[in-house]
Amino acid sequence: MTTIYDIAKKANVSAMTVSRVINNTGRISEATRKNVKKVMEELNYVPNSMARSLVLQKTKILSLLITDITNPFYTTLARGAEDSAKQNGYKLLLGNSDEDYAKEKDYVDMILSTRVDGVLFAPAGDHSLDQLRQLQTHQIPFVLLDREVPELASDMVLGDSKEGARRLVDHLIELGHRRIALINGSMDVSTARLREQGYVEALKLAGIPVDEELMLPLSYRSVDDLQVLDPLLQLSDPPTAIFAANNFIAVGVIKALRAKGISVPEEISIACFDDLGIASELHPFMTVAAQPAYQFGVLGMQLLIEKIEGKTDPQTHRKLILPSELLIRQSTSALK
Amino acid sequence: MTTIYDIAKKANVSAMTVSRVINNTGRISEATRKNVKKVMEELNYVPNSMARSLVLQKTKILSLLITDITNPFYTTLARGAEDSAKQNGYKLLLGNSDEDYAKEKDYVDMILSTRVDGVLFAPAGDHSLDQLRQLQTHQIPFVLLDREVPELASDMVLGDSKEGARRLVDHLIELGHRRIALINGSMDVSTARLREQGYVEALKLAGIPVDEELMLPLSYRSVDDLQVLDPLLQLSDPPTAIFAANNFIAVGVIKALRAKGISVPEEISIACFDDLGIASELHPFMTVAAQPAYQFGVLGMQLLIEKIEGKTDPQTHRKLILPSELLIRQSTSALK
DNA sequence: CTGAAAGCGCTAACAC
DNA sequence: GTGTTAGCGCTTTCAG
């Protein structure tokens, strides 16, 4: 690999002059600048960013950690983050925790040793606190995405989980449903708790009793157990509608219902949080509270970069809450 | 940030001893090892991989470049690549070219300056040759994914585009269709050419005339023009079936047909290459040639790592061709 | 406008 | 077993 010294020698200047040409710093005569540039071309020179990082103490690498790389919500978010990073001259190291704290921890170790300038962090859940404390200890700036972590002050970009859930459940209530089940993510995830709150609130406001039997906390990752719904379906007064706390849960529910020969929305209505990407384009079927995923990425990146570049007061923490959009499609219908 | 010198001082040893403890190299007494480890814990030490890379001349970072981060084929592939990388102690820098040569070039520049150890490269098309030559010039090992590039010898992991296309079209022919359209990706992508070949071959074998009017080269990225199919539909003898060269094209086609009020498969059958991820789980509708996307990632990563670690002869190039699976679902039906 | 020296954090090679 | 020296490729500081 050619170094600035190779360039320097061939151009008959010092390494320092080459460095100045590369970085456009200091005063350089047009002649030497041209010459140095020519030699750089000839030798196919590419700066070594490791060496640069070592002395500059910054890498211009940012990291994005998501919890499920196959979920359209996160991939769309990732695209937003990437576009925004690139625009600002940063590289993006992408990681995927699979909703798994151990993987998340591995990833944070990696982040630390790579000395990235900052992290866009979608936590697996409340226990991500350990990993985030690690980042704080090492003074790596981060912005939380999608999920909040109790006890932790930080910049963050969140959805309106409670309000979105409320509207989704309201919609079901308006259709005449009174037995509405909630299939939720794990209760150590902030969004799951808020979506439950929204669900409960909507029911209470409508004077519908909240029945614990109808509330099933599972996991945001795709569920493949076709039997998961059995406890609900075997109830003496089974649900006529289901609110799935995210898109993958909804898919799992649909599969389970299909296996039982139960048709949607004829026999049971279903609505969920998060749109389904390509699935909804192909077949706009599911009624959803669609979150502005791309914006999550862009805004999160914006907050992060401002933080890194010191354009903001490090004491104050900003919390952006992005509204979701209720898209009523065919998976929900009036109770007969 | 604490360095090995901080550790060394506090543990009353030399930096070298600390380095040896970290890397488990050389002979160290159990006592000093324990002590050094203790101090490392106390000081929250994390090795600086930049400094390490600088002297070792390797980064343990690999790069994966895909052409569409929202396409389930590539995200599933990415997951395979990531799992496999992590298992082998490598980090993964993920990039997304959006099928755009300019973005691809930016990404390669970034790769070069980061001095990654190797690249898993899904080329945007034939003109990716420039970027790949760059990598060769700088002796960065790479493995091609999904698409081949003419004039370029390399290890690669490909699908069986021609055979898969042939079987898909065969299936349509068996259903009685004779007017079968091909909506393809750009002709400077190897898979598009091969899928066309498979299509043509299948027709010829069945004694069906190949009609240029039925062949429409578009783009593998999602098409949003609802008018794209007009030239086909206005034909005096319009197609009764469509073969879409990838999943996103199929989605575009379905949307366009829906806009025209044409029902699938009643009025027109459609089949495509690549499964649709969550969409097919939700609603197993589209007849597809499903590629083993996860395996693309795993095997590509395997080839790459073997290459990097010198376990293979650098002269010989390996070309893995992975078969696809024909999944007949509801988007295709017998011609009435 | 240009250069020399020192050092970022780490490890290979060689002492002892 | 452990330490010393030098150097990876670059930029900052200080001279000139």
XYZ file of C-alpha atoms (C1' of nucleotides) in Angstrom:
704
model
C 0.000 0.000 0.000
C 1.342 3.394 -0.899
C 1.776 5.884 1.925
C 2.262 9.599 2.054
C 6.000 8.926 2.198
C 5.924 7.216 -1.162
C 4.127 10.233 -2.525
C 6.486 12.616 -0.782
C 9.574 10.946 -2.180
C 8.312 10.821 -5.722
C 7.096 14.419 -5.577
C 10.256 15.666 -3.918
C 8.495 17.177 -0.959
C 8.056 16.228 2.667
C 5.319 13.987 3.968
C 3.885 16.997 5.697
C 3.302 18.775 2.441
C 1.470 15.762 1.107
C -0.667 15.676 4.203
C -1.517 19.308 3.701
C -2.539 18.708 0.137
C -4.743 15.815 1.160
C -6.480 17.777 3.864
C -6.510 21.143 2.169
C -4.916 22.766 5.171
C -2.171 25.350 5.479
C -0.724 27.338 2.646
C 0.581 25.440 -0.358
C 1.743 26.839 -3.661
C -0.458 25.918 -6.579
C 2.504 24.299 -8.288
C 3.404 21.831 -5.563
C -0.262 21.095 -4.927
C -0.772 20.149 -8.550
C 2.352 18.085 -8.600
C 1.520 16.212 -5.436
C -1.976 15.510 -6.685
C -0.568 14.115 -9.887
C 1.731 11.756 -8.052
C -1.122 10.651 -5.818
C -3.123 9.689 -8.881
C -0.221 7.864 -10.436
C 0.396 5.833 -7.330
C -3.254 5.108 -6.713
C -2.963 6.556 -3.274
C -5.769 6.076 -0.780
C -5.354 7.565 2.700
C -5.195 5.103 5.547
C -8.065 6.074 7.779
C -6.803 3.889 10.619
C -3.627 5.883 10.912
C -5.611 9.032 10.593
C -8.046 7.987 13.287
C -5.238 7.081 15.593
C -3.842 10.562 15.662
C -7.086 12.467 15.215
C -8.846 10.464 17.911
C -11.928 10.169 15.813
C -12.954 7.660 13.219
C -15.789 9.197 11.258
C -17.473 5.861 11.731
C -20.907 5.709 13.306
C -22.681 2.607 14.346
C -26.302 1.584 13.986
C -27.613 -1.250 16.079
C -31.023 -2.612 15.215
C -32.872 -5.527 16.733
C -34.105 -7.272 13.629
C -32.549 -6.872 10.233
C -35.376 -8.737 8.520
C -38.078 -6.396 9.837
C -39.053 -3.761 7.248
C -39.419 -1.172 9.989
C -35.753 -1.454 10.835
C -34.442 -1.811 7.311
C -36.284 1.300 6.269
C -34.936 3.044 9.333
C -31.469 1.813 8.406
C -31.766 3.304 4.970
C -32.677 6.660 6.470
C -29.765 6.486 8.860
C -27.351 5.471 6.147
C -28.417 8.177 3.731
C -28.113 10.752 6.449
C -24.728 9.476 7.640
C -23.278 9.510 4.177
C -24.522 13.031 3.572
C -22.562 14.107 6.584
C -19.397 12.292 5.665
C -19.736 9.432 8.116
C -19.503 5.708 7.510
C -22.036 3.365 9.072
C -21.244 0.119 10.786
C -24.463 -1.846 10.914
C -25.220 -4.402 13.585
C -28.121 -6.632 14.372
C -28.877 -7.806 17.886
C -31.767 -10.119 17.030
C -33.483 -8.876 20.217
C -30.784 -10.738 22.105
C -28.937 -9.082 24.987
C -25.872 -11.275 24.570
C -25.469 -10.339 20.927
C -26.038 -6.747 21.889
C -23.230 -6.947 24.405
C -20.856 -8.459 21.852
C -21.725 -5.684 19.532
C -21.043 -3.000 22.119
C -17.629 -4.511 22.840
C -16.898 -4.327 19.165
C -18.072 -0.743 19.033
C -15.825 0.218 21.889
C -12.738 -1.336 20.412
C -13.451 0.238 17.056
C -13.672 3.635 18.740
C -16.619 4.705 16.648
C -17.610 8.332 17.025
C -21.174 7.559 18.025
C -23.956 5.007 18.100
C -27.549 4.903 16.973
C -28.948 2.351 19.357
C -32.246 0.474 19.168
C -32.164 -1.345 22.502
C -33.358 -4.922 22.822
C -35.091 -3.907 26.046
C -34.700 -2.578 29.553
C -31.657 -4.728 30.238
C -29.832 -2.934 27.475
C -29.068 -0.543 30.289
C -25.817 -2.379 31.019
C -24.603 -1.933 27.473
C -25.600 1.701 27.417
C -23.817 2.372 30.691
C -20.745 0.887 29.045
C -21.029 3.419 26.270
C -21.435 6.197 28.812
C -18.392 5.036 30.757
C -16.350 5.288 27.600
C -17.962 8.536 26.621
C -19.329 7.303 23.330
C -22.254 9.521 22.352
C -25.425 7.651 21.489
C -29.024 8.236 20.541
C -31.757 5.779 21.462
C -34.056 4.644 18.718
C -37.608 3.343 18.932
C -37.360 2.198 22.555
C -36.737 3.978 25.796
C -34.734 2.511 28.669
C -35.815 3.327 32.231
C -33.291 5.145 34.402
C -31.414 6.370 31.390
C -31.371 9.949 30.229
C -30.438 10.293 26.591
C -31.379 11.824 23.304
C -33.942 9.625 21.619
C -36.331 9.222 18.732
C -39.459 7.311 19.614
C -42.828 6.508 18.130
C -46.103 7.406 19.771
C -46.720 3.865 20.998
C -49.460 4.706 23.441
C -51.396 7.007 21.187
C -50.987 4.737 18.173
C -52.244 1.759 20.153
C -55.144 3.776 21.442
C -56.239 4.747 17.963
C -55.892 1.236 16.646
C -58.003 -0.169 19.459
C -60.478 2.694 19.090
C -60.891 1.722 15.495
C -61.698 -1.850 16.519
C -64.156 -0.612 19.111
C -65.870 1.584 16.561
C -66.341 -1.499 14.433
C -68.332 -2.964 17.282
C -65.717 -5.213 18.832
C -65.714 -5.561 22.587
C -63.672 -8.709 23.023
C -60.299 -7.461 21.784
C -57.139 -9.423 22.487
C -53.676 -7.908 22.803
C -50.744 -9.983 21.596
C -47.771 -8.062 22.826
C -43.982 -8.036 22.816
C -41.971 -8.758 25.913
C -42.868 -6.543 28.871
C -39.283 -5.426 29.338
C -39.547 -3.374 26.182
C -40.864 0.151 26.623
C -42.980 0.124 23.491
C -44.743 -3.048 24.623
C -45.662 -1.427 27.928
C -46.904 1.723 26.227
C -48.886 -0.175 23.660
C -50.517 -2.061 26.479
C -51.333 1.221 28.198
C -52.889 2.576 25.031
C -54.912 -0.602 24.676
C -56.139 -0.478 28.261
C -56.956 3.191 28.062
C -58.982 2.793 24.891
C -61.004 -0.009 26.443
C -61.624 1.908 29.646
C -62.713 5.020 27.829
C -65.239 2.913 25.952
C -66.453 1.306 29.141
C -65.218 -2.111 28.084
C -63.865 -4.279 30.887
C -60.166 -5.082 30.678
C -59.775 -8.838 30.728
C -56.327 -10.153 31.667
C -57.117 -13.359 29.849
C -57.121 -11.456 26.584
C -53.626 -10.053 27.081
C -50.774 -12.225 25.867
C -47.191 -10.984 26.149
C -44.982 -12.800 23.637
C -42.068 -11.484 21.615
C -41.602 -8.914 18.872
C -39.672 -11.437 16.845
C -41.658 -13.597 14.495
C -43.495 -16.314 16.359
C -43.665 -19.664 14.659
C -45.783 -21.536 17.136
C -49.118 -22.170 15.474
C -50.600 -23.022 18.870
C -49.950 -19.642 20.532
C -53.495 -18.481 20.168
C -55.105 -21.573 21.641
C -55.588 -20.120 25.127
C -57.491 -17.234 23.589
C -59.534 -19.244 21.160
C -60.600 -21.732 23.808
C -62.064 -19.042 26.007
C -65.790 -19.331 26.614
C -66.056 -15.801 25.281
C -63.228 -15.650 22.716
C -61.970 -12.422 21.144
C -63.536 -11.140 17.939
C -60.553 -8.889 17.245
C -56.825 -8.910 17.896
C -54.434 -6.026 18.346
C -50.913 -7.235 17.538
C -48.227 -5.020 19.050
C -46.026 -5.182 15.981
C -45.952 -6.353 12.382
C -44.172 -9.661 12.968
C -46.563 -10.631 15.728
C -49.406 -9.932 13.317
C -47.849 -12.218 10.749
C -47.487 -14.952 13.354
C -51.096 -14.476 14.373
C -52.319 -14.670 10.796
C -50.376 -17.874 10.263
C -51.774 -19.389 13.431
C -55.314 -18.411 12.464
C -54.855 -19.791 8.998
C -53.676 -23.089 10.461
C -56.920 -23.258 12.416
C -58.987 -22.363 9.396
C -60.168 -19.100 10.914
C -60.645 -16.376 8.334
C -59.661 -12.719 8.673
C -61.513 -10.414 8.912
C -64.729 -12.462 8.572
C -64.322 -14.406 11.784
C -61.771 -12.302 13.524
C -60.375 -8.822 12.889
C -56.728 -7.969 13.305
C -54.737 -4.751 13.390
C -51.137 -4.070 14.294
C -48.396 -1.549 14.904
C -45.886 -0.948 12.068
C -46.542 -1.357 8.400
C -45.355 -4.445 6.539
C -43.196 -3.056 3.757
C -43.349 -5.014 0.569
C -46.153 -7.164 2.003
C -48.484 -4.192 2.224
C -47.541 -3.071 -1.245
C -48.251 -6.472 -2.680
C -51.447 -6.860 -0.828
C -52.664 -3.873 1.203
C -54.464 -6.044 3.645
C -53.406 -5.312 7.195
C -54.842 -2.400 9.137
C -51.847 -0.777 10.789
C -50.458 2.166 12.699
C -47.642 2.935 10.261
C -44.568 4.558 11.741
C -42.333 6.903 9.706
C -39.437 4.445 9.778
C -37.161 6.323 7.380
C -37.584 9.442 9.500
C -36.565 7.543 12.608
C -33.231 6.914 10.918
C -32.754 10.384 9.533
C -33.704 12.238 12.691
C -31.789 9.890 14.948
C -28.707 10.402 12.819
C -29.216 14.139 12.910
C -29.400 14.217 16.694
C -26.353 12.005 16.934
C -24.216 14.052 14.612
C -25.183 17.289 16.299
C -24.214 15.740 19.576
C -20.876 14.505 18.287
C -19.982 17.731 16.652
C -20.821 19.582 19.820
C -23.528 21.690 18.303
C -25.760 20.978 21.230
C -25.646 21.306 24.968
C -24.526 17.904 26.264
C -26.633 18.285 29.401
C -30.015 18.607 27.793
C -31.604 15.548 26.298
C -33.928 15.755 23.381
C -36.780 13.355 22.946
C -38.488 13.297 19.584
C -41.822 11.550 19.393
C -42.955 10.708 15.899
C -46.650 10.154 15.248
C -47.857 7.120 13.378
C -50.489 7.007 10.731
C -53.598 4.870 11.001
C -54.070 2.964 7.759
C -57.382 1.185 7.703
C -57.321 -1.720 5.310
C -59.060 -5.050 5.006
C -57.977 -7.024 8.039
C -60.525 -5.275 10.201
C -64.273 -5.326 9.676
C -67.448 -4.579 11.582
C -68.561 -7.133 14.116
C -71.554 -9.025 12.826
C -9.350 6.410 27.104
C -7.113 4.072 28.990
C -4.214 2.528 27.094
C -1.945 -0.400 27.726
C 0.498 2.047 29.268
C -2.007 3.027 31.922
C -2.474 -0.630 32.680
C 1.251 -1.276 32.619
C 2.013 1.498 35.056
C -0.665 0.522 37.524
C 0.280 -3.150 37.333
C 3.978 -2.461 37.545
C 4.851 -4.255 34.357
C 5.802 -3.174 30.857
C 3.338 -2.434 28.122
C 4.560 -5.521 26.331
C 3.467 -7.732 29.173
C 0.034 -6.220 29.045
C -0.098 -6.794 25.312
C 0.834 -10.412 25.854
C -1.917 -10.870 28.396
C -4.451 -9.337 26.047
C -3.454 -11.513 23.148
C -2.638 -14.643 25.063
C 0.760 -14.868 23.434
C 4.167 -15.668 24.863
C 4.870 -17.030 28.286
C 3.461 -15.161 31.273
C 3.395 -16.217 34.899
C -0.035 -16.920 36.227
C 0.490 -14.296 38.908
C 1.240 -11.363 36.617
C -1.485 -12.450 34.207
C -4.044 -12.373 36.995
C -2.826 -9.045 38.237
C -2.827 -7.450 34.811
C -6.312 -8.742 34.137
C -7.495 -7.283 37.401
C -6.104 -3.860 36.568
C -7.663 -4.036 33.118
C -11.048 -4.611 34.698
C -10.568 -1.801 37.167
C -9.642 0.653 34.491
C -12.366 -0.482 32.106
C -9.793 -1.106 29.465
C -10.859 -1.772 25.894
C -8.160 -2.384 23.277
C -7.902 0.174 20.527
C -8.419 -1.810 17.379
C -7.247 1.061 15.172
C -3.816 1.024 16.715
C -3.824 -2.726 16.513
C -4.815 -2.694 12.863
C -2.143 -0.190 12.060
C 0.660 -2.437 13.190
C -0.925 -5.761 12.279
C -1.879 -4.564 8.817
C -5.262 -6.150 9.118
C -8.500 -4.868 10.521
C -10.694 -7.886 11.097
C -13.372 -5.845 9.423
C -15.157 -7.240 6.409
C -17.524 -5.378 4.221
C -20.804 -6.411 2.679
C -22.197 -4.394 -0.162
C -25.746 -5.096 -1.235
C -27.840 -3.367 -3.842
C -31.093 -2.959 -1.984
C -31.383 -2.992 1.763
C -35.171 -3.119 1.651
C -35.283 -6.292 -0.436
C -35.852 -9.384 1.717
C -33.487 -11.369 -0.476
C -30.609 -9.140 0.500
C -31.530 -8.664 4.130
C -31.753 -12.397 4.605
C -28.446 -12.744 2.827
C -27.028 -10.059 5.114
C -28.114 -11.953 8.159
C -26.340 -15.058 6.893
C -23.207 -13.079 6.175
C -23.294 -11.366 9.539
C -23.809 -14.548 11.519
C -20.990 -16.181 9.658
C -18.658 -13.208 10.048
C -19.251 -12.973 13.753
C -18.623 -16.679 14.196
C -15.232 -16.158 12.650
C -14.348 -13.130 14.692
C -14.880 -10.539 11.999
C -16.910 -7.366 12.112
C -19.170 -6.429 9.228
C -19.444 -3.036 7.650
C -22.693 -3.002 5.725
C -23.277 -0.868 2.679
C -26.134 -0.336 0.316
C -25.616 0.774 -3.262
C -29.273 1.133 -4.217
C -28.340 -0.343 -7.624
C -26.457 2.877 -8.238
C -22.921 2.833 -9.626
C -22.049 6.195 -8.124
C -23.009 5.106 -4.637
C -21.124 1.907 -5.237
C -18.032 3.873 -6.105
C -18.314 5.997 -2.973
C -18.605 2.866 -0.995
C -15.504 1.341 -2.536
C -13.517 4.466 -1.748
C -14.637 4.149 1.820
C -13.679 0.489 1.866
C -10.241 1.253 0.582
C -9.517 3.938 3.122
C -10.812 1.754 5.921
C -8.453 -1.007 4.822
C -10.999 -3.723 5.384
C -9.688 -7.248 5.096
C -12.166 -8.264 2.445
C -15.421 -7.523 0.693
C -18.583 -9.441 -0.053
C -19.753 -7.651 -3.133
C -23.157 -7.775 -4.795
C -22.463 -5.732 -7.931
C -24.997 -3.275 -9.267
C -24.177 -4.567 -12.744
C -21.551 -4.984 -15.422
C -20.152 -1.510 -14.865
C -19.240 -2.478 -11.352
C -16.130 -3.698 -13.104
C -14.407 -0.379 -12.447
C -14.982 -0.638 -8.733
C -13.866 -4.244 -8.640
C -10.698 -3.427 -10.543
C -10.039 -0.823 -7.871
C -10.257 -3.503 -5.239
C -7.912 -5.689 -7.245
C -5.417 -2.879 -7.660
C -5.314 -2.500 -3.919
C -5.276 -6.229 -3.366
C -8.450 -6.349 -1.342
C -9.872 -9.858 -1.561
C -13.501 -10.026 -2.569
C -16.228 -12.509 -3.380
C -19.001 -11.689 -5.807
C -22.540 -12.303 -4.676
C -25.637 -12.973 -6.738
C -24.323 -11.389 -9.924
C -21.426 -12.098 -12.199
C -19.389 -9.431 -13.952
C -18.055 -10.163 -17.443
C -14.288 -10.103 -17.872
C -13.746 -10.590 -14.201
C -12.430 -13.785 -12.664
C -13.325 -14.116 -9.011
C -14.771 -16.365 -6.386
C -18.527 -16.043 -6.447
C -21.806 -17.346 -5.123
C -24.617 -17.210 -7.649
C -28.130 -18.472 -8.070
C -29.238 -20.681 -10.922
C -30.911 -17.831 -12.769
C -31.278 -19.583 -16.085
C -32.558 -22.868 -14.718
C -34.851 -21.161 -12.231
C -36.336 -19.000 -14.955
C -36.773 -22.011 -17.189
C -38.704 -23.891 -14.534
C -40.880 -20.922 -13.705
C -41.777 -20.419 -17.356
C -42.251 -24.165 -17.810
C -44.760 -24.055 -15.024
C -46.672 -21.304 -16.789
C -46.564 -23.247 -20.034
C -47.887 -26.341 -18.327
C -50.811 -24.283 -17.145
C -51.611 -23.680 -20.790
C -50.169 -20.190 -21.203
C -48.567 -19.350 -24.512
C -48.518 -15.580 -24.364
C -46.053 -15.103 -21.506
C -44.458 -11.716 -20.900
C -41.063 -11.170 -19.313
C -40.598 -8.082 -17.167
C -36.907 -8.007 -16.548
C -34.188 -6.096 -14.745
C -31.648 -4.002 -16.578
C -29.742 -5.907 -19.262
C -26.396 -4.955 -17.814
C -27.025 -7.276 -14.901
C -25.950 -10.863 -15.408
C -28.962 -12.379 -13.693
C -31.316 -10.445 -15.973
C -29.575 -11.828 -19.044
C -29.661 -15.365 -17.706
C -33.264 -15.128 -16.691
C -34.061 -13.979 -20.182
C -32.142 -16.931 -21.587
C -34.070 -19.327 -19.377
C -37.312 -17.728 -20.490
C -36.424 -17.945 -24.164
C -35.223 -21.517 -23.845
C -38.372 -22.663 -22.111
C -40.527 -21.113 -24.818
C -38.480 -22.594 -27.629
C -38.524 -26.053 -26.108
C -42.285 -25.826 -25.991
C -42.460 -24.632 -29.558
C -43.829 -21.264 -28.552
C -42.667 -18.319 -30.662
C -40.518 -15.781 -28.837
C -42.137 -12.392 -29.212
C -39.907 -9.388 -28.578
C -42.985 -7.329 -27.832
C -43.550 -9.405 -24.739
C -40.093 -8.722 -23.316
C -39.746 -5.598 -21.205
C -36.422 -4.757 -19.578
C -36.963 -2.441 -16.621
C -35.161 -2.356 -13.280
C -34.805 -4.679 -10.313
C -35.686 -1.848 -8.000
C -39.317 -1.353 -7.211
C -41.139 0.243 -10.077
C -43.769 2.760 -9.165
C -45.080 3.616 -12.582
C -48.582 2.215 -12.806
C -48.483 2.647 -16.569
C -45.504 0.356 -17.248
C -47.616 -2.499 -18.438
C -49.650 -0.504 -20.923
C -47.597 -1.481 -23.985
C -48.204 -5.122 -23.137
C -51.860 -4.810 -22.286
C -52.636 -2.878 -25.430
C -51.253 -5.592 -27.658
C -53.778 -7.175 -30.002
C -52.792 -10.487 -28.477
C -51.910 -9.525 -24.874
C -50.098 -11.842 -22.443
C -52.067 -14.174 -20.224
C -49.128 -14.670 -17.904
C -46.160 -12.635 -16.684
C -42.770 -13.781 -15.557
C -41.233 -11.064 -13.321
C -37.461 -11.342 -13.054
C -37.431 -10.518 -9.364
C -39.686 -10.010 -6.382
C -39.828 -6.204 -6.512
C -40.734 -6.212 -10.173
C -43.544 -8.617 -9.324
C -44.821 -6.234 -6.674
C -44.730 -3.370 -9.159
C -46.585 -5.467 -11.693
C -49.252 -6.457 -9.199
C -49.750 -2.824 -8.256
C -50.023 -1.806 -11.891
C -52.514 -4.586 -12.591
C -54.536 -3.651 -9.559
C -54.684 -0.056 -10.749
C -56.178 -1.321 -14.001
C -58.649 -3.567 -12.232
C -57.076 -6.722 -13.651
C -57.260 -9.646 -11.261
C -54.522 -12.172 -10.568
C -54.558 -15.037 -11.336
C -58.057 -14.985 -12.853
C -57.241 -12.689 -15.734
C -53.494 -12.906 -15.730
C -51.036 -15.239 -14.014
C -47.785 -14.013 -12.526
C -44.668 -15.721 -11.201
C -41.317 -14.321 -10.174
C -37.776 -14.964 -9.052
C -37.011 -14.595 -5.304
C -39.421 -15.105 -2.492
C -41.058 -12.145 -0.747
C -40.115 -12.645 2.881
C -42.738 -11.482 5.303
C -45.164 -10.911 2.445
C -45.213 -14.588 1.553
C -45.597 -15.538 5.175
C -48.533 -13.234 5.595
C -50.145 -14.283 2.412
C -48.518 -17.137 0.493
C -49.765 -15.875 -2.786
C -46.951 -15.446 -5.255
C -45.564 -18.368 -7.225
C -41.793 -17.977 -7.012
C -38.395 -19.490 -7.586
C -37.142 -19.043 -4.033
C -33.407 -18.619 -3.629
C -31.578 -19.745 -0.476
C -30.734 -16.181 0.496
C -29.284 -16.936 3.918
C -26.980 -19.492 2.320
C -25.746 -16.914 -0.156
C -24.484 -14.930 2.793
C -23.031 -17.815 4.733
C -21.259 -19.419 1.793
C -20.012 -16.132 0.412
C -18.573 -15.279 3.786
C -16.978 -18.687 3.992
C -15.274 -18.316 0.637
C -14.108 -14.846 1.556
C -12.638 -15.824 4.886
C -10.869 -18.819 3.415
C -9.401 -16.548 0.815
C -8.269 -13.975 3.343
C -6.769 -16.489 5.644
C -4.920 -18.039 2.774
C -6.520 -21.442 3.092
C -7.069 -21.552 -0.621
C -5.039 -21.227 -3.756
C -5.380 -17.580 -4.821
C -5.174 -18.540 -8.494
C -8.192 -20.773 -8.665
C -11.605 -19.185 -8.560
C -14.548 -20.970 -7.104
C -18.028 -20.475 -8.417
C -20.871 -21.774 -6.317
C -24.238 -22.035 -7.981
C -27.126 -22.415 -5.595
C -30.360 -23.936 -6.871
C -33.673 -22.245 -6.257
C -36.863 -23.883 -5.216
C -40.051 -23.622 -7.222
C -42.911 -22.714 -4.903
C -46.220 -22.913 -6.683
C -48.798 -20.760 -4.976
C -51.888 -18.879 -6.010
C -50.691 -16.220 -8.409
C -50.600 -18.698 -11.260
C -53.542 -20.654 -12.592
C -54.528 -22.642 -15.644
C -55.441 -20.696 -18.743
C -59.163 -20.810 -19.308
C 5.110 28.294 2.033
C 7.667 24.000 3.680
C 10.033 20.690 6.817
C 11.649 17.992 11.202
C 10.383 15.889 15.278
C 7.290 13.729 18.191
C 3.549 10.873 19.258
C -1.411 8.583 18.615
C -1.804 2.921 20.832
C -0.204 -1.070 19.734
C 2.947 -5.342 18.659
C 7.205 -7.886 16.305
C 11.752 -8.724 17.069
C 15.128 -9.027 19.824
C 17.372 -8.639 24.243
C 18.178 -10.229 29.034
C 9.121 -14.644 31.957
C 9.654 -9.866 31.001
C 11.499 -5.455 29.038
C 13.391 -2.293 25.191
C 13.317 -0.525 20.765
C 11.405 0.545 16.673
C 7.797 1.412 13.579
C 2.756 0.859 11.469
C 0.777 5.889 8.566
C -0.633 9.852 9.783
C -1.031 14.888 11.807
C 0.199 18.473 15.304
C 3.508 21.665 16.793
C 7.077 24.335 16.207
C 10.967 26.053 13.203
C 12.598 28.298 9.508
